[in-house]
CSV table of C-alpha atoms in Angstrom, one decimal:
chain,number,residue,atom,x,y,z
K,27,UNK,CA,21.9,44.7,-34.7
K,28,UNK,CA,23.6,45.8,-31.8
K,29,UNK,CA,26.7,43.6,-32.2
K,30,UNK,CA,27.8,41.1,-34.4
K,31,UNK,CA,26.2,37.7,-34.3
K,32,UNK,CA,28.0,34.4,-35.2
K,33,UNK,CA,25.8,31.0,-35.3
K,34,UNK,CA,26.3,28.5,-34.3
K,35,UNK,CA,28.6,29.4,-31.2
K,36,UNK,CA,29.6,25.8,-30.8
K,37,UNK,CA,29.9,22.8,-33.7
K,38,UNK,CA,30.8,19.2,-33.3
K,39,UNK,CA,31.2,17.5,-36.8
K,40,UNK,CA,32.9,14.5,-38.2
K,41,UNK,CA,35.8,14.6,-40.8
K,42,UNK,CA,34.0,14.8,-44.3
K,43,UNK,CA,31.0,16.4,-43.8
K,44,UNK,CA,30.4,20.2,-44.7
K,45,UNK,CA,29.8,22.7,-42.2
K,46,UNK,CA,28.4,26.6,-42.5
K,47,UNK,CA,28.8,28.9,-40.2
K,48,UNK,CA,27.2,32.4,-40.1
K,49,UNK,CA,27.6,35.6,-39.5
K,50,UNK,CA,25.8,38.9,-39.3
K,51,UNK,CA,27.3,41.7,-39.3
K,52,UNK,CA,26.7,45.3,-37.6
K,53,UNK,CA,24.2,47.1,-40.1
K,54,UNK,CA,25.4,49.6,-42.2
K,55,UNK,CA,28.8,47.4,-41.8
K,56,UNK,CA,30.3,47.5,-45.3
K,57,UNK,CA,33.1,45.4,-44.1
K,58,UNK,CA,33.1,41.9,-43.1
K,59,UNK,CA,35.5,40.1,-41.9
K,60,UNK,CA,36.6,36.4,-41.1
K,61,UNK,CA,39.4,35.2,-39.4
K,62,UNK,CA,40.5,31.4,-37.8
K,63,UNK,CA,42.0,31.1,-34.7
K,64,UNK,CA,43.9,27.9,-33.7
K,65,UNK,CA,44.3,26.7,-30.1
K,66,UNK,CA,46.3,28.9,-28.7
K,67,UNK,CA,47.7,30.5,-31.8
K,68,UNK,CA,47.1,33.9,-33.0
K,69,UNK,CA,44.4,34.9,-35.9
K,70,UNK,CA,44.6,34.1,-39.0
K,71,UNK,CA,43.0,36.5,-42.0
K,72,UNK,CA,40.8,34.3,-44.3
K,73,UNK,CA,39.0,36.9,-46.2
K,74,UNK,CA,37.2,40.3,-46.4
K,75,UNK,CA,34.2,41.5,-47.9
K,76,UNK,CA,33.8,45.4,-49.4
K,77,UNK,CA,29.8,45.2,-50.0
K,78,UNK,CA,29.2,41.9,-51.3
K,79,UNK,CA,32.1,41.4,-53.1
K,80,UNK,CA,35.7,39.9,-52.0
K,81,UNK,CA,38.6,41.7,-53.1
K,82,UNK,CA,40.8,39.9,-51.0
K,83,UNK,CA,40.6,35.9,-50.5
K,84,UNK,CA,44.2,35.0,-50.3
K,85,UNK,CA,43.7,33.5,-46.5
K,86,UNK,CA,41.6,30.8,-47.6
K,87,UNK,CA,43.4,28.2,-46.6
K,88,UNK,CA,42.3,25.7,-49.7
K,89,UNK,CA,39.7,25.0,-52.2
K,90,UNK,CA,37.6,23.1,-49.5
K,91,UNK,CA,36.8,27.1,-47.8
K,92,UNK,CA,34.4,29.5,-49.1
K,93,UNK,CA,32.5,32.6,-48.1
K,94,UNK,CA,29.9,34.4,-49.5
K,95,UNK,CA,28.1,37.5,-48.4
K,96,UNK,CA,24.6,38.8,-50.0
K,97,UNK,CA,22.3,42.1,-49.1
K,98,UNK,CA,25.8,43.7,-48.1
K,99,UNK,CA,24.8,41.8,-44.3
K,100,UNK,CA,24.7,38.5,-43.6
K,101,UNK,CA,27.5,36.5,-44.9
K,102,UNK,CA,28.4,32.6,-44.8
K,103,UNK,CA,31.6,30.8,-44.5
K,104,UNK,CA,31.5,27.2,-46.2
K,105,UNK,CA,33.8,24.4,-45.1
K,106,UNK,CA,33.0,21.0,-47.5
K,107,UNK,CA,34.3,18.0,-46.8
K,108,UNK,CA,36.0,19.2,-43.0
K,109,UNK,CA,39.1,17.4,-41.8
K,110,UNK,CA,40.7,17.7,-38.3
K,111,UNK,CA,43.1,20.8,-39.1
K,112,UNK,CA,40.0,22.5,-39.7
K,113,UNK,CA,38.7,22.8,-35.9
K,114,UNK,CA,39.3,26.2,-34.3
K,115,UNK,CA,37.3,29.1,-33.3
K,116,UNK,CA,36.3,31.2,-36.5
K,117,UNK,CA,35.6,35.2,-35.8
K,118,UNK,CA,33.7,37.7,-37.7
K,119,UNK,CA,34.2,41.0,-37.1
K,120,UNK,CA,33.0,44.1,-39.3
K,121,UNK,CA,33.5,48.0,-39.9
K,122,UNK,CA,31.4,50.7,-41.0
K,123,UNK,CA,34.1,50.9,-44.1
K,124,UNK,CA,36.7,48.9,-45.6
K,125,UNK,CA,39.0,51.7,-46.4
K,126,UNK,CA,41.0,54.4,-43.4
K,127,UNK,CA,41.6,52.8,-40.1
K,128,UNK,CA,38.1,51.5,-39.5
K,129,UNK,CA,37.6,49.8,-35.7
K,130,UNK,CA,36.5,45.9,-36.1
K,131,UNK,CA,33.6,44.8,-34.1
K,132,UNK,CA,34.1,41.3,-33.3
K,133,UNK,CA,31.7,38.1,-32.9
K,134,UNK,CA,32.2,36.1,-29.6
K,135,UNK,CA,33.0,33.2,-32.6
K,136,UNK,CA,32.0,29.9,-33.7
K,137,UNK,CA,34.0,27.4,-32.3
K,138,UNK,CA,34.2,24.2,-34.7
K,139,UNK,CA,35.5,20.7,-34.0
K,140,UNK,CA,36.2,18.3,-36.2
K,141,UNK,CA,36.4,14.8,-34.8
L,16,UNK,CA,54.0,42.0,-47.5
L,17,UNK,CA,52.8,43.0,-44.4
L,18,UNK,CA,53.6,41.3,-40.6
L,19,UNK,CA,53.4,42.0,-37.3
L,20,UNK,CA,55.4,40.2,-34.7
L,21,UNK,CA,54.8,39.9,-30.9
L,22,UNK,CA,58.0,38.0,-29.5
L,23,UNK,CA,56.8,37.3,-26.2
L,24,UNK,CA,54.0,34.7,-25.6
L,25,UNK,CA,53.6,35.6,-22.2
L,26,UNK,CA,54.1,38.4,-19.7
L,27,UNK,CA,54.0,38.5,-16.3
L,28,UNK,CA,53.7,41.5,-13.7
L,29,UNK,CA,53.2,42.0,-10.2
L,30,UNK,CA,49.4,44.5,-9.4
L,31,UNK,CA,50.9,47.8,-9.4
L,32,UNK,CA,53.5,47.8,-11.2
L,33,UNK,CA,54.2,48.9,-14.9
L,34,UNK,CA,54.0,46.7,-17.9
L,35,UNK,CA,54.8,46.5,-21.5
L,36,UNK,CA,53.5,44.0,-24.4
L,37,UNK,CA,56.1,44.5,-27.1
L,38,UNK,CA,55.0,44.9,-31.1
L,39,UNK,CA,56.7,45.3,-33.9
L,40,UNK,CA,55.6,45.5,-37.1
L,41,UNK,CA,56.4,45.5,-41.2
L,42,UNK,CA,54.5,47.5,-43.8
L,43,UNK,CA,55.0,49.6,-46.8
L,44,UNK,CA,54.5,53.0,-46.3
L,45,UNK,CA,53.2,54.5,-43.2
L,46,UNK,CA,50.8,52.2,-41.2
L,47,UNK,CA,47.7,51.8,-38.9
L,48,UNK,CA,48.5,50.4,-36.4
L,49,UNK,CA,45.4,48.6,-33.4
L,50,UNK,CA,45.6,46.8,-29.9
L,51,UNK,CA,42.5,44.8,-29.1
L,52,UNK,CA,42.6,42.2,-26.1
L,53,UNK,CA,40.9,39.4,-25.5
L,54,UNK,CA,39.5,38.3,-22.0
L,55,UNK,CA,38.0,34.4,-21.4
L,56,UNK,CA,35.0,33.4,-22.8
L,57,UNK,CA,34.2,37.2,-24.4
L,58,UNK,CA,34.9,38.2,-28.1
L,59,UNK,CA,38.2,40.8,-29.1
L,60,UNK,CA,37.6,44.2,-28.0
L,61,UNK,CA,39.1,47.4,-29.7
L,62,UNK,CA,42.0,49.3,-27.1
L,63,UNK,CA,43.5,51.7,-29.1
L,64,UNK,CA,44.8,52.8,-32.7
L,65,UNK,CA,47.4,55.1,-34.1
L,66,UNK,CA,46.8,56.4,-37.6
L,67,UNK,CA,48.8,59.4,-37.2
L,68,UNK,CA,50.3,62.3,-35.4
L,69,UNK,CA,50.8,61.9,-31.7
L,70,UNK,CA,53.4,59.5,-31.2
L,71,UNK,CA,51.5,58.6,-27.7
L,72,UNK,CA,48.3,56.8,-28.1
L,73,UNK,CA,45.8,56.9,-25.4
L,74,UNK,CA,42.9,54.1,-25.3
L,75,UNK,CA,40.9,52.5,-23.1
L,76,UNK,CA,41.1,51.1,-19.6
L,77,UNK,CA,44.1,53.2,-18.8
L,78,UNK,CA,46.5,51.7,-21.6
L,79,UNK,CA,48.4,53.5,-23.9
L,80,UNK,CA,50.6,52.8,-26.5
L,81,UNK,CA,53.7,54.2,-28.5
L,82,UNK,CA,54.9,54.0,-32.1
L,83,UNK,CA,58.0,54.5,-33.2
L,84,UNK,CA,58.6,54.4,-36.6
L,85,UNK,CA,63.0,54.2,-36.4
L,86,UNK,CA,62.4,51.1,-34.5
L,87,UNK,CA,59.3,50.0,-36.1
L,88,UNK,CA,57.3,48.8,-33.2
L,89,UNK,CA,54.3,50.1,-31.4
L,90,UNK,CA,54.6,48.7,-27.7
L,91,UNK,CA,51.0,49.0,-25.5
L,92,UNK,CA,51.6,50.4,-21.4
L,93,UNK,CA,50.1,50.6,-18.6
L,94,UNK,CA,51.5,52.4,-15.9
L,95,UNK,CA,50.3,50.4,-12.9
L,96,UNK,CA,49.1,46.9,-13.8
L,97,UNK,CA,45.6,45.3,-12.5
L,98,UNK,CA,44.9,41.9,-11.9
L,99,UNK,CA,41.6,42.1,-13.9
L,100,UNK,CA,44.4,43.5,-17.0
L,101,UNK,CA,45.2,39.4,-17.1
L,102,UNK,CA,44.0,38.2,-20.8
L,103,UNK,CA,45.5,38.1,-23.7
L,104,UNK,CA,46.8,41.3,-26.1
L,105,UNK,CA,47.1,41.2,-30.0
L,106,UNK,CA,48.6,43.7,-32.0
L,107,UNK,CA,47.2,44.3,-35.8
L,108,UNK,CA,49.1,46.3,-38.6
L,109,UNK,CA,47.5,47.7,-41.9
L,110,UNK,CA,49.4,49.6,-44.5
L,111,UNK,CA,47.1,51.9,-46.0
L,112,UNK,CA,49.2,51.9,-49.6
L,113,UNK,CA,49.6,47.9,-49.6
L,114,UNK,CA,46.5,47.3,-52.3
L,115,UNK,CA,44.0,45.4,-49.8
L,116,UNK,CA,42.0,46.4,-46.6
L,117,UNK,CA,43.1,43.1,-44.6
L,118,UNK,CA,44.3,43.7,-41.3
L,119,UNK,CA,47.1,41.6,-40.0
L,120,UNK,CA,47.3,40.6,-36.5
L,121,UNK,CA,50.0,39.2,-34.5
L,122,UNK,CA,50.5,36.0,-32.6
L,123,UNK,CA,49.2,37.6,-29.5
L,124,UNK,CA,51.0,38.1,-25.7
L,125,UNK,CA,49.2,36.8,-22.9
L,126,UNK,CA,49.3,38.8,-19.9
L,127,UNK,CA,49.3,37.6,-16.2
L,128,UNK,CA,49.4,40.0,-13.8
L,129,UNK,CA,49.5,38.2,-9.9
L,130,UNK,CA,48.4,39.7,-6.8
């Protein structure tokens, strides 16, 4: 695609149910990217993707997060059993590669509230 | 480890006038270093970059930016501000010999710039 796609834009959910949000990257992206930004705050690495695999995790916040990505395109962050800490805007973004100094495309984000 | 640090949360000029956004940053070895800003309602767009060379970056929109590696900081100007320049400004370091591809970004400046 032309840009990279986050669904849904917007998500209203109550504490303790699971949530998946999505994201598709730039093709030919081997990169994938997904950060959390807080209310005014900064952003926050969760994780990248090389491919289909993640060689990096460590910004997962807890066991409750986890991404995935298959077809080295679409990939899908998993939040089970949400609580209120959770709710911010999460980004995608993605680069043709992983390794040099690689621009990220970002999403316009999925903003998640927990109530 | 690697961090950036922005120390000012906000920064305001007057139209026409210069401005700075102040970064500075810690890596191992020699880094890459990105500004991106983000405007209201639209996703992070790429500014500029330093991988090497040139100490004096030029990117978009007029901006530029300078690294310094005594000092360790990578500062983004403009020299004559706009009002439409208003949104906010996040710096993002990656060490190239620190063992994973993540790119850290900083708290972010925002930047007002009055008429």
């Amino acid at each position: 695609g032309a840009g990279v796609s986050q669904s849904p834009s917007n998500k209203v959910t109550e504490k303790g149910k699971d949530v998946e949000l999505r994201c598709d990257p730039i093709s030919g992206h081997t990169a994938l990217y997904w950060y959390r930004q807080r209310l005014g705050q900064g952003l926050e690495f969760l994780i990248y993707f090389q491919g289909n695999s993640a060689p990096d995790k460590s910004g997962l916040p807890s066991d409750r997060f986890s991404a995935e990505r298959t077809g080295e395109s679409v990939s899908t962050l998993t939040i089970q059993r949400t609580q209120q800490e959770d709710s911010a805007v999460y980004l995608c973004a993605s680069s043709l590669l992983a390794a040099g100094a690689n621009v990220l495309t970002f999403g316009a984000g999925s903003r998640l509230t927990v109530l | 480890a690697q961090s950036v640090a922005q120390p000012e949360d906000q920064v305001n000029v007057a139209e026409g006038n210069p401005l700075t956004v102040k970064c500075t940053y810690s890596v191992s070895g020699n880094p890459y270093l990105f500004w991106y800003v983000q405007y209201p309602n639209r996703g992070l767009q790429f500014l500029l970059k330093y991988i090497t060379g040139d100490n004096l970056v030029k990117g978009s929109y007029g901006f530029e930016a300078e690294f310094n590696k005594s000092q360790t900081s990578f500062h983004l100007k403009k020299p004559s501000a706009l009002v439409s320049d208003s949104a906010l400004y996040f710096c993002a370091v990656r060490g190239p010999t620190s063992g994973t591809y993540k790119y850290i970004f900083g708290t972010g400046t925002r930047l007002k710039v009055l008429a």
